[in-house]
Structures are given as C-alpha cells and as structure tokens.
Amino acid sequence: MDLLEYQGKQFFARFGLPVSPGLVADRSSGAVAIAERLGFPVVVKAQVHVGGRGKAGGIRPARNAEEVAEATESILGMDIGGHSVKCVLVEEAAEIAAEYYAGFTLDRSARRYLGILSARGGVDIEGVAESDPDAIAKTWIDPVEGLDEAGARSWVRAARLDEGAADELVEVLIKLYGAFVEGDADLVEINPLILTPDGRVRVLDAKVTLDGNSRFRHPGYGEYDATQPRDVRERAAHARGLQYVGLEGTVGVIANGAGLAMSTVDVVAQAGGSAANFLDIGGGADVDTMAGALEVINNDPAVRAIFINIFGGIVKGEVVAQGILDALDRVEMRSPIVLRLDGTNATEGRAMIESRLSDMLILADSMPAGAARAVELAGAAS
Ligand code: GDP
Ligand code: MN
C-alpha cells in the first residue's frame, strides 16, 4: 500500500516525527480556509503517488489567499506522471537551510534493514547514487538488534550531516526507524529532511509503502484502500472479486488458477504477443465470475483478442462452457475469443460450445495453439 504524502506525514506524526502542520483540500475555497488558519506563507502541494512533483509544477509557495487559490486551481486536475491530482496538501511553509535524504527499506539478500542517509537531499537520490556515491551513507541494521543511539550517531557522522543538529537528527532517525518497523512498512523515505535556519530538523516530504500483509495488526490501514493508485481496469476487476493485474499488451487473458494464469501470460509472450492482463478466475468458475471477467477485459480498449485458458480440475468443463455461453448473452464482445478447454469433462464442455463457434468464438486444441491463434488475431486486429 502506497501512501500519499499527507497520509505518510500523518503516519510519521504518530511516531513523533516533526512534520509541518497542514491539511488536505480538494477545492480552492477549502485550501484558502486551511491557509488562513495556518497563517502565511504556506506551500500548496499536489497529492499524487509519484515523486518529481516539484519539477512538474505541483509544489507552489503562496503568500496570501489569492496565491493559495491560484496555486490550488492550477494544481488540481494536473497530470503528474500519468496521475491526475485530486487533492492538495496546504502546509505551513518551512525555511530551508539544508536538504537531506533519509530512508529505510528492506535488503532481502542481506536479511537486514537498509538505512540510507545523505547530505544531498531534495533531489533525485538515484541520480546522486550514480554521480556522487560517496555522498550516500548506508547502514545495514540487524532487525533483532535494531538501531540504537550510538549507531544512529555514527551514521549521521558518516553522512556528514550538520554536527550542530546531530542530537536532533539522531532522534529523528530513531523515530523514523520506529515508524518503519512498528508500522510494518516496506519503505519509508524523507526527501527532503530539512534543517531550518535556526537549526531545527523537519520532515518536508514523505514516501511510505506499507506491507499489506500486516493489515491484521493495523485495522486502521483499511482507510488507505480508497486512495490506492490502481488503474481503472484493476478497480473494476477487484470490485468483482477477480484476481487481476493490468499489463501493457493486447491479448486479454483469462485462466483458472494463478499458476495457469501466469503460464498463459508466458505462452502468449512465447507466441510473439503480449498479454493485456493477468486474470485468475479461481477454482469455481461460475457464470457470474466468467461474465465479470469477460466484461472487465472487454472494457479494456487495448485488448484485440481474448484467450480463455481453462484446465478443469474441480471445476467441470460444462460449467465453464455454460459460463462462457451465458456471459456471451450478457456481454457484447468487441474482440474474438479463443478458448482452450481441457481437464475434467472437457469433451462435454466443448460439445456445448460447438453450435456457437464463429469468428468471435474459436476452440483451440492446446494451450500453445490457443495462444498462437489469439496472438495472430490480436495482430490482425491492430
Ligand atoms: P517532490 O518534488 O515530489 O519530491 O516534492 P517535495 O515535497 O520533495 O518538494 C519538492 C521541493 O519543494 C523540496 O525539495 C523543497 O525544495 C521545496 N519545498 C517543499 N516544501 C517546501 C517548504 O515548505 N518551504 C520551502 N522553502 N520549500 C519547500
Ligand atoms: Mn520529495
């Protein structure tokens, strides 16, 4: 689960990290009201799940109500990296003396947490890692031992951050580590972590990815569902209870079972095409599931052909066939369907389809043959 900046800052604040006061608004009148309560100057910040907002014009300072209204109106609806801005964070502006970078993530191969700290924050950290690797201080933390004060202090020294602010920086890093571990995050990142002219440390940006598998420990994480950056296809599919992942290709894929669905994506690639999605309709492929799956794929404008790949195990061939036939009565398909049906009662299932075969519904003898046919049809259609 990826949090928006304001959610990340609320998350950080719960762990005692110093964030600036601020609130979100989805229209300029609301933004102005927030700014007037905070006092000027403020910063108006686009809330989207991508970085680089500053460069895109999505971060604007404002000294009075008119500037807040103007900034908010120009930022709302803006497209930043393919994400449209639906709300802004209005925050008390901070004065910046130095911009640092601080973050924690998992280093799976080292079986440790990895902390990254740099005196060159505020810019794209991957770029710094390439052009000036010495400016980045990494520390690997044993999850059992954790990060203690001495460890944090020598890390701050290694990163050559301001000595005068060392005490506060150590405190912030330990709190950030606490948020990372206790909050079950996969990634926490502050870029920039700033030093103000009077020597205080502040969190100016927040990037947080939470581990979705930890939700049973954090009932409050349910609130993040509504703002997850899913594409419209994924939203529609998940609303129907389907296991769906959107991909970039033109062959819509439906299979029963996650393993078969993944192999289907692979055979489509092997046949020279590319899948538009991964979709597992699960073991009990009933009529509603099949109709829902066909609907979701049919609504994907990139899809040129559909490959339904079913190997009946618990699910019987007749049930699959009936599901497809009923679904075809309910959904008017834009693209041809290639069906491969094997396994339990496949012969019965195929017999049921027989009378409905056409240019829009084609039976394939095998999985590779079905993939090849679907790829060919997708190519012919484009
Ligand atoms: P990003 O571009 O998406 O990473 O957005 P950030 O929240 O990191 O903001 C980008 C840049 O805007 C920061 O590196 C700062 O230089 C600047 N900025 C953001 N908030 C403030 C603020 O309160 N005061 C000042 N002076 N600059 C800010
Ligand atoms: Mn940033």
Short mmCIF file of C-alpha atoms and ligand atoms in Angstrom, two decimals:
data_model
loop_
_atom_site.label_atom_id
_atom_site.label_comp_id
_atom_site.label_asym_id
_atom_site.label_seq_id
_atom_site.Cartn_x
_atom_site.Cartn_y
_atom_site.Cartn_z
CA MET A 1 0.00 0.00 0.00
CA ASP A 2 1.46 3.30 -1.10
CA LEU A 3 0.54 6.35 0.92
CA LEU A 4 0.07 9.85 -0.37
CA GLU A 5 2.38 12.45 1.16
CA TYR A 6 -0.22 13.74 3.63
CA GLN A 7 -1.05 10.19 4.74
CA GLY A 8 2.65 9.47 5.12
CA LYS A 9 3.08 12.57 7.24
CA GLN A 10 0.13 11.63 9.46
CA PHE A 11 1.70 8.18 9.78
CA PHE A 12 5.07 9.75 10.71
CA ALA A 13 3.44 12.14 13.19
CA ARG A 14 2.03 9.18 15.11
CA PHE A 15 5.61 8.09 15.70
CA GLY A 16 6.65 11.53 16.91
CA LEU A 17 8.38 12.77 13.77
CA PRO A 18 8.43 16.55 13.23
CA VAL A 19 6.08 17.30 10.35
CA SER A 20 4.69 20.72 9.48
CA PRO A 21 1.08 21.49 10.34
CA GLY A 22 -1.17 21.14 7.30
CA LEU A 23 -4.42 19.71 5.90
CA VAL A 24 -5.75 18.49 2.55
CA ALA A 25 -8.31 20.20 0.34
CA ASP A 26 -9.99 19.29 -2.93
CA ARG A 27 -11.06 22.81 -3.92
CA SER A 28 -9.57 26.27 -3.66
CA SER A 29 -12.04 27.63 -1.08
CA GLY A 30 -11.06 24.81 1.27
CA ALA A 31 -7.38 25.40 0.60
CA VAL A 32 -7.73 29.11 1.39
CA ALA A 33 -9.58 28.36 4.64
CA ILE A 34 -6.80 26.00 5.73
CA ALA A 35 -4.11 28.53 4.82
CA GLU A 36 -5.86 31.27 6.79
CA ARG A 37 -5.99 29.05 9.82
CA LEU A 38 -2.30 28.10 9.48
CA GLY A 39 -1.06 31.60 8.71
CA PHE A 40 1.02 32.65 5.70
CA PRO A 41 3.24 31.76 3.95
CA VAL A 42 2.10 28.25 3.04
CA VAL A 43 3.03 25.65 0.43
CA VAL A 44 0.36 24.07 -1.79
CA LYS A 45 1.38 20.52 -2.73
CA ALA A 46 -0.14 18.13 -5.28
CA GLN A 47 -1.07 14.79 -3.70
CA VAL A 48 -0.21 12.00 -6.14
CA HIS A 49 1.57 8.68 -5.86
CA VAL A 50 4.66 9.82 -7.76
CA GLY A 51 7.69 11.93 -6.98
CA GLY A 52 9.03 14.79 -9.05
CA ARG A 53 6.04 16.95 -8.23
CA GLY A 54 8.26 19.96 -7.65
CA LYS A 55 9.69 19.81 -11.17
CA ALA A 56 6.24 19.28 -12.66
CA GLY A 57 4.93 22.48 -11.04
CA GLY A 58 2.90 20.59 -8.44
CA ILE A 59 4.52 22.31 -5.42
CA ARG A 60 3.81 26.04 -5.10
CA PRO A 61 4.51 28.53 -2.34
CA ALA A 62 1.78 31.06 -1.54
CA ARG A 63 1.99 34.27 0.49
CA ASN A 64 -1.70 35.19 0.63
CA ALA A 65 -5.22 33.92 -0.04
CA GLU A 66 -5.18 34.87 -3.73
CA GLU A 67 -1.96 32.97 -4.31
CA VAL A 68 -3.35 29.92 -2.48
CA ALA A 69 -6.49 29.96 -4.63
CA GLU A 70 -4.47 30.41 -7.79
CA ALA A 71 -1.94 27.69 -6.92
CA THR A 72 -4.70 25.25 -5.92
CA GLU A 73 -6.67 25.83 -9.11
CA SER A 74 -3.62 25.32 -11.27
CA ILE A 75 -2.54 22.15 -9.43
CA LEU A 76 -5.93 20.37 -9.13
CA GLY A 77 -6.56 18.25 -12.21
CA MET A 78 -2.92 18.49 -13.26
CA ASP A 79 -1.40 15.31 -14.69
CA ILE A 80 1.85 14.32 -12.99
CA GLY A 81 3.50 11.20 -14.34
CA GLY A 82 0.15 9.85 -15.53
CA HIS A 83 -1.57 10.54 -12.20
CA SER A 84 -4.26 13.17 -12.04
CA VAL A 85 -4.23 15.42 -8.98
CA LYS A 86 -7.42 15.17 -6.91
CA CYS A 87 -6.32 16.98 -3.77
CA VAL A 88 -3.64 19.27 -2.43
CA LEU A 89 -1.87 19.47 0.90
CA VAL A 90 -1.75 23.00 2.29
CA GLU A 91 1.10 23.24 4.70
CA GLU A 92 2.88 25.86 6.75
CA ALA A 93 5.93 26.84 4.68
CA ALA A 94 9.30 25.95 6.11
CA GLU A 95 12.54 27.86 5.66
CA ILE A 96 15.31 25.68 4.36
CA ALA A 97 18.98 25.87 5.30
CA ALA A 98 19.88 22.36 4.13
CA GLU A 99 18.08 19.46 2.44
CA TYR A 100 18.94 15.91 3.45
CA TYR A 101 17.69 12.48 2.46
CA ALA A 102 16.78 9.72 4.93
CA GLY A 103 15.12 6.38 4.33
CA PHE A 104 14.77 2.77 5.37
CA THR A 105 13.91 -0.24 3.29
CA LEU A 106 14.46 -4.00 3.30
CA ASP A 107 17.60 -5.54 1.91
CA ARG A 108 16.29 -9.05 1.40
CA SER A 109 19.56 -10.57 0.23
CA ALA A 110 21.41 -9.18 3.26
CA ARG A 111 18.50 -10.16 5.52
CA ARG A 112 18.82 -6.76 7.11
CA TYR A 113 17.10 -3.44 7.08
CA LEU A 114 18.92 -0.91 4.96
CA GLY A 115 19.14 2.71 6.05
CA ILE A 116 20.14 5.38 3.53
CA LEU A 117 21.22 8.84 4.57
CA SER A 118 22.64 11.69 2.54
CA ALA A 119 23.52 15.35 2.88
CA ARG A 120 22.44 15.77 -0.73
CA GLY A 121 18.66 15.57 -0.38
CA GLY A 122 15.90 17.39 -2.17
CA VAL A 123 17.00 15.91 -5.47
CA ASP A 124 16.54 12.55 -7.09
CA ILE A 125 18.55 10.21 -4.86
CA GLU A 126 19.15 7.62 -7.60
CA GLY A 127 20.96 10.35 -9.52
CA VAL A 128 23.14 11.14 -6.50
CA ALA A 129 23.91 7.44 -6.05
CA GLU A 130 25.25 7.39 -9.60
CA SER A 131 27.08 10.71 -9.84
CA ASP A 132 28.33 11.00 -6.27
CA PRO A 133 28.11 7.64 -4.46
CA ASP A 134 30.30 8.90 -1.60
CA ALA A 135 27.57 11.34 -0.66
CA ILE A 136 25.41 8.42 0.43
CA ALA A 137 25.88 6.68 3.78
CA LYS A 138 24.29 3.26 4.02
CA THR A 139 23.81 1.28 7.17
CA TRP A 140 22.60 -2.29 7.48
CA ILE A 141 20.58 -2.97 10.59
CA ASP A 142 20.01 -6.34 12.19
CA PRO A 143 16.26 -6.45 12.87
CA VAL A 144 16.85 -8.15 16.21
CA GLU A 145 19.31 -5.51 17.40
CA GLY A 146 17.56 -2.50 15.91
CA LEU A 147 19.02 0.98 15.58
CA ASP A 148 20.40 2.45 18.78
CA GLU A 149 21.65 5.92 19.57
CA ALA A 150 25.32 5.12 19.04
CA GLY A 151 24.54 3.51 15.68
CA ALA A 152 22.46 6.47 14.58
CA ARG A 153 25.15 8.92 15.72
CA SER A 154 27.96 7.33 13.74
CA TRP A 155 25.64 7.04 10.73
CA VAL A 156 24.90 10.80 10.90
CA ARG A 157 28.66 11.44 11.08
CA ALA A 158 29.34 9.14 8.11
CA ALA A 159 26.78 11.06 6.05
CA ARG A 160 28.49 14.34 7.03
CA LEU A 161 25.27 15.99 8.17
CA ASP A 162 25.42 19.17 10.27
CA GLU A 163 27.21 18.38 13.55
CA GLY A 164 25.26 21.04 15.40
CA ALA A 165 21.99 19.30 14.61
CA ALA A 166 23.32 15.80 15.35
CA ASP A 167 21.25 15.26 18.52
CA GLU A 168 18.01 16.11 16.80
CA LEU A 169 18.94 14.13 13.68
CA VAL A 170 19.70 11.06 15.78
CA GLU A 171 16.31 11.38 17.48
CA VAL A 172 14.55 11.75 14.11
CA LEU A 173 16.31 8.73 12.61
CA ILE A 174 15.44 6.54 15.58
CA LYS A 175 11.81 7.63 15.36
CA LEU A 176 11.81 7.02 11.62
CA TYR A 177 13.20 3.55 12.24
CA GLY A 178 10.45 3.01 14.81
CA ALA A 179 7.81 4.04 12.29
CA PHE A 180 9.34 1.71 9.70
CA VAL A 181 9.43 -1.35 11.97
CA GLU A 182 6.36 -0.87 14.19
CA GLY A 183 4.29 0.42 11.30
CA ASP A 184 5.22 -2.65 9.21
CA ALA A 185 6.45 -0.55 6.29
CA ASP A 186 8.46 -1.86 3.35
CA LEU A 187 9.79 1.61 2.64
CA VAL A 188 9.93 4.95 4.41
CA GLU A 189 11.61 7.86 2.73
CA ILE A 190 12.02 11.53 3.66
CA ASN A 191 13.31 13.65 0.79
CA PRO A 192 13.97 16.31 1.81
CA LEU A 193 14.55 16.06 5.51
CA ILE A 194 15.46 19.67 6.17
CA LEU A 195 17.42 21.77 8.54
CA THR A 196 15.84 25.17 9.20
CA PRO A 197 17.97 28.33 9.59
CA ASP A 198 17.50 28.08 13.37
CA GLY A 199 18.88 24.56 13.36
CA ARG A 200 15.67 22.53 13.65
CA VAL A 201 15.03 19.31 11.72
CA ARG A 202 11.79 18.84 9.77
CA VAL A 203 10.13 16.27 7.54
CA LEU A 204 9.24 18.09 4.31
CA ASP A 205 8.17 15.16 2.15
CA ALA A 206 7.04 11.61 2.95
CA LYS A 207 7.04 8.46 0.90
CA VAL A 208 5.68 5.41 2.70
CA THR A 209 4.89 1.92 1.43
CA LEU A 210 3.14 -0.29 3.96
CA ASP A 211 3.20 -4.07 3.92
CA GLY A 212 -0.37 -5.06 3.01
CA ASN A 213 0.11 -8.42 4.74
CA SER A 214 0.38 -6.66 8.10
CA ARG A 215 -3.16 -5.34 7.96
CA PHE A 216 -4.40 -7.77 10.58
CA ARG A 217 -2.17 -5.91 13.03
CA HIS A 218 -3.30 -2.46 11.87
CA PRO A 219 -7.07 -2.21 11.42
CA GLY A 220 -6.62 1.49 10.59
CA TYR A 221 -4.78 0.67 7.35
CA GLY A 222 -8.15 -0.05 5.71
CA GLU A 223 -8.52 3.71 5.27
CA TYR A 224 -5.78 3.64 2.62
CA ASP A 225 -7.75 1.37 0.27
CA ALA A 226 -9.70 4.20 -1.26
CA THR A 227 -6.60 6.10 -2.36
CA GLN A 228 -4.55 3.22 -3.75
CA PRO A 229 -3.23 4.02 -7.23
CA ARG A 230 -4.93 1.27 -9.21
CA ASP A 231 -5.76 1.61 -12.82
CA VAL A 232 -9.44 1.65 -13.69
CA ARG A 233 -9.27 -1.91 -15.02
CA GLU A 234 -7.90 -3.18 -11.71
CA ARG A 235 -10.53 -1.29 -9.73
CA ALA A 236 -13.31 -2.80 -11.84
CA ALA A 237 -11.85 -6.29 -11.58
CA HIS A 238 -11.26 -6.14 -7.83
CA ALA A 239 -14.80 -4.83 -7.30
CA ARG A 240 -15.97 -8.07 -8.96
CA GLY A 241 -13.73 -10.13 -6.71
CA LEU A 242 -11.36 -11.13 -9.52
CA GLN A 243 -7.61 -11.62 -9.17
CA TYR A 244 -6.50 -9.20 -11.85
CA VAL A 245 -3.29 -7.37 -12.70
CA GLY A 246 -3.25 -4.92 -15.59
CA LEU A 247 -0.44 -5.34 -18.15
CA GLU A 248 0.53 -3.47 -21.29
CA GLY A 249 -0.29 -5.88 -24.12
CA THR A 250 -3.22 -6.60 -26.44
CA VAL A 251 -4.22 -10.19 -25.62
CA GLY A 252 -6.74 -10.39 -22.79
CA VAL A 253 -6.10 -13.48 -20.69
CA ILE A 254 -8.50 -15.49 -18.53
CA ALA A 255 -7.39 -18.66 -16.78
CA ASN A 256 -8.40 -20.70 -13.76
CA GLY A 257 -5.72 -20.81 -11.11
CA ALA A 258 -2.89 -18.35 -10.53
CA GLY A 259 -0.23 -20.73 -11.86
CA LEU A 260 -2.09 -21.38 -15.10
CA ALA A 261 -2.85 -17.67 -15.49
CA MET A 262 0.85 -16.85 -15.17
CA SER A 263 1.82 -19.59 -17.64
CA THR A 264 -0.80 -18.23 -20.01
CA VAL A 265 0.80 -14.79 -19.89
CA ASP A 266 4.10 -16.57 -20.67
CA VAL A 267 2.83 -18.62 -23.63
CA VAL A 268 1.25 -15.52 -25.12
CA ALA A 269 4.71 -13.90 -24.96
CA GLN A 270 6.28 -17.06 -26.39
CA ALA A 271 3.85 -16.89 -29.31
CA GLY A 272 5.15 -13.40 -30.06
CA GLY A 273 2.35 -11.41 -28.45
CA SER A 274 1.85 -9.70 -25.13
CA ALA A 275 -0.86 -10.10 -22.52
CA ALA A 276 -3.11 -7.18 -21.61
CA ASN A 277 -3.57 -8.61 -18.15
CA PHE A 278 -3.25 -11.43 -15.69
CA LEU A 279 -6.65 -12.73 -14.61
CA ASP A 280 -7.31 -15.74 -12.44
CA ILE A 281 -10.98 -16.62 -12.13
CA GLY A 282 -10.17 -19.14 -9.43
CA GLY A 283 -11.33 -22.68 -8.97
CA GLY A 284 -15.10 -22.16 -9.05
CA ALA A 285 -15.52 -20.57 -12.46
CA ASP A 286 -19.25 -19.92 -12.30
CA VAL A 287 -21.32 -17.90 -14.73
CA ASP A 288 -21.07 -14.65 -12.81
CA THR A 289 -17.31 -14.88 -12.47
CA MET A 290 -16.85 -15.64 -16.17
CA ALA A 291 -19.24 -12.88 -17.22
CA GLY A 292 -17.48 -10.43 -14.89
CA ALA A 293 -14.08 -11.43 -16.25
CA LEU A 294 -15.22 -11.03 -19.87
CA GLU A 295 -16.75 -7.66 -19.04
CA VAL A 296 -13.56 -6.34 -17.47
CA ILE A 297 -11.45 -7.48 -20.43
CA ASN A 298 -14.00 -6.27 -22.95
CA ASN A 299 -13.82 -2.78 -21.41
CA ASP A 300 -10.05 -2.63 -21.84
CA PRO A 301 -9.55 -0.56 -25.01
CA ALA A 302 -6.10 -2.11 -25.62
CA VAL A 303 -7.49 -5.65 -25.95
CA ARG A 304 -7.63 -7.04 -29.53
CA ALA A 305 -8.19 -10.74 -28.79
CA ILE A 306 -9.03 -12.85 -25.76
CA PHE A 307 -7.51 -16.14 -24.75
CA ILE A 308 -9.52 -18.16 -22.23
CA ASN A 309 -7.35 -20.98 -20.94
CA ILE A 310 -9.15 -23.42 -18.66
CA PHE A 311 -7.92 -26.68 -17.28
CA GLY A 312 -10.79 -28.27 -15.42
CA GLY A 313 -9.93 -29.82 -12.09
CA ILE A 314 -12.60 -29.30 -9.51
CA VAL A 315 -14.40 -27.06 -11.98
CA LYS A 316 -16.10 -29.12 -14.68
CA GLY A 317 -15.98 -28.44 -18.41
CA GLU A 318 -19.76 -27.98 -18.69
CA VAL A 319 -19.75 -25.31 -16.01
CA VAL A 320 -17.05 -23.37 -17.84
CA ALA A 321 -18.86 -23.75 -21.17
CA GLN A 322 -22.15 -22.63 -19.64
CA GLY A 323 -20.38 -19.70 -18.03
CA ILE A 324 -18.98 -18.55 -21.36
CA LEU A 325 -22.28 -19.03 -23.21
CA ASP A 326 -24.25 -17.13 -20.58
CA ALA A 327 -21.59 -14.45 -20.42
CA LEU A 328 -21.79 -14.00 -24.19
CA ASP A 329 -25.52 -13.44 -23.85
CA ARG A 330 -24.86 -10.75 -21.26
CA VAL A 331 -21.82 -9.04 -22.71
CA GLU A 332 -21.46 -7.85 -26.25
CA MET A 333 -17.87 -8.73 -27.06
CA ARG A 334 -15.63 -6.41 -29.07
CA SER A 335 -12.84 -8.94 -29.58
CA PRO A 336 -12.70 -12.58 -30.68
CA ILE A 337 -12.33 -15.25 -28.01
CA VAL A 338 -10.06 -18.24 -28.33
CA LEU A 339 -10.97 -21.00 -25.87
CA ARG A 340 -8.79 -23.82 -24.76
CA LEU A 341 -10.74 -26.22 -22.58
CA ASP A 342 -9.13 -29.33 -21.11
CA GLY A 343 -9.37 -31.42 -17.97
CA THR A 344 -12.46 -32.68 -16.20
CA ASN A 345 -15.44 -33.12 -18.58
CA ALA A 346 -13.71 -31.09 -21.28
CA THR A 347 -15.38 -33.12 -24.04
CA GLU A 348 -18.84 -32.31 -22.68
CA GLY A 349 -17.92 -28.66 -22.36
CA ARG A 350 -16.57 -28.41 -25.89
CA ALA A 351 -19.71 -30.10 -27.25
CA MET A 352 -21.83 -27.40 -25.64
CA ILE A 353 -19.78 -24.65 -27.31
CA GLU A 354 -19.82 -26.35 -30.73
CA SER A 355 -23.01 -24.80 -32.10
CA ARG A 356 -21.90 -21.29 -31.10
CA LEU A 357 -18.50 -21.36 -32.77
CA SER A 358 -17.83 -18.43 -35.10
CA ASP A 359 -15.17 -15.88 -35.96
CA MET A 360 -15.78 -14.49 -32.49
CA LEU A 361 -15.56 -17.77 -30.58
CA ILE A 362 -12.85 -20.21 -31.57
CA LEU A 363 -11.87 -23.51 -29.97
CA ALA A 364 -8.18 -24.36 -29.70
CA ASP A 365 -6.76 -27.86 -29.33
CA SER A 366 -4.00 -26.95 -26.92
CA MET A 367 -2.59 -24.17 -24.84
CA PRO A 368 0.23 -23.23 -27.27
CA ALA A 369 -2.16 -23.42 -30.24
CA GLY A 370 -4.68 -21.23 -28.44
CA ALA A 371 -2.02 -18.66 -27.55
CA ALA A 372 -0.73 -18.60 -31.13
CA ARG A 373 -4.25 -18.10 -32.51
CA ALA A 374 -5.05 -15.31 -30.06
CA VAL A 375 -1.77 -13.53 -30.83
CA GLU A 376 -2.46 -13.84 -34.54
CA LEU A 377 -5.95 -12.39 -34.11
CA ALA A 378 -4.65 -9.56 -31.94
CA GLY A 379 -2.09 -8.72 -34.62
CA ALA A 380 -4.66 -8.89 -37.40
CA ALA A 381 -6.99 -6.59 -35.50
CA SER A 382 -4.48 -3.87 -34.77
P1 GDP B 1 8.70 16.09 -4.83
O1 GDP B 1 9.24 17.02 -5.88
O2 GDP B 1 7.54 15.30 -5.34
O3 GDP B 1 9.74 15.22 -4.22
O4 GDP B 1 8.09 17.04 -3.68
P2 GDP B 1 8.74 17.63 -2.33
O5 GDP B 1 7.71 17.61 -1.29
O6 GDP B 1 10.01 16.94 -2.01
O7 GDP B 1 9.03 19.13 -2.72
C1 GDP B 1 9.98 19.46 -3.72
C2 GDP B 1 10.82 20.62 -3.27
O8 GDP B 1 9.99 21.75 -2.99
C3 GDP B 1 11.59 20.38 -1.98
O9 GDP B 1 12.80 19.70 -2.21
C4 GDP B 1 11.79 21.77 -1.48
O10 GDP B 1 12.96 22.33 -2.09
C5 GDP B 1 10.58 22.52 -1.97
N1 GDP B 1 9.64 22.70 -0.84
C6 GDP B 1 8.67 21.86 -0.43
N2 GDP B 1 8.07 22.33 0.68
C7 GDP B 1 8.70 23.48 0.98
C8 GDP B 1 8.57 24.45 2.06
O11 GDP B 1 7.77 24.34 2.97
N3 GDP B 1 9.41 25.51 2.01
C9 GDP B 1 10.35 25.67 1.03
N4 GDP B 1 11.13 26.73 1.07
N5 GDP B 1 10.50 24.79 0.04
C10 GDP B 1 9.69 23.71 0.00
MN MN B 2 10.48 14.88 -2.39
#
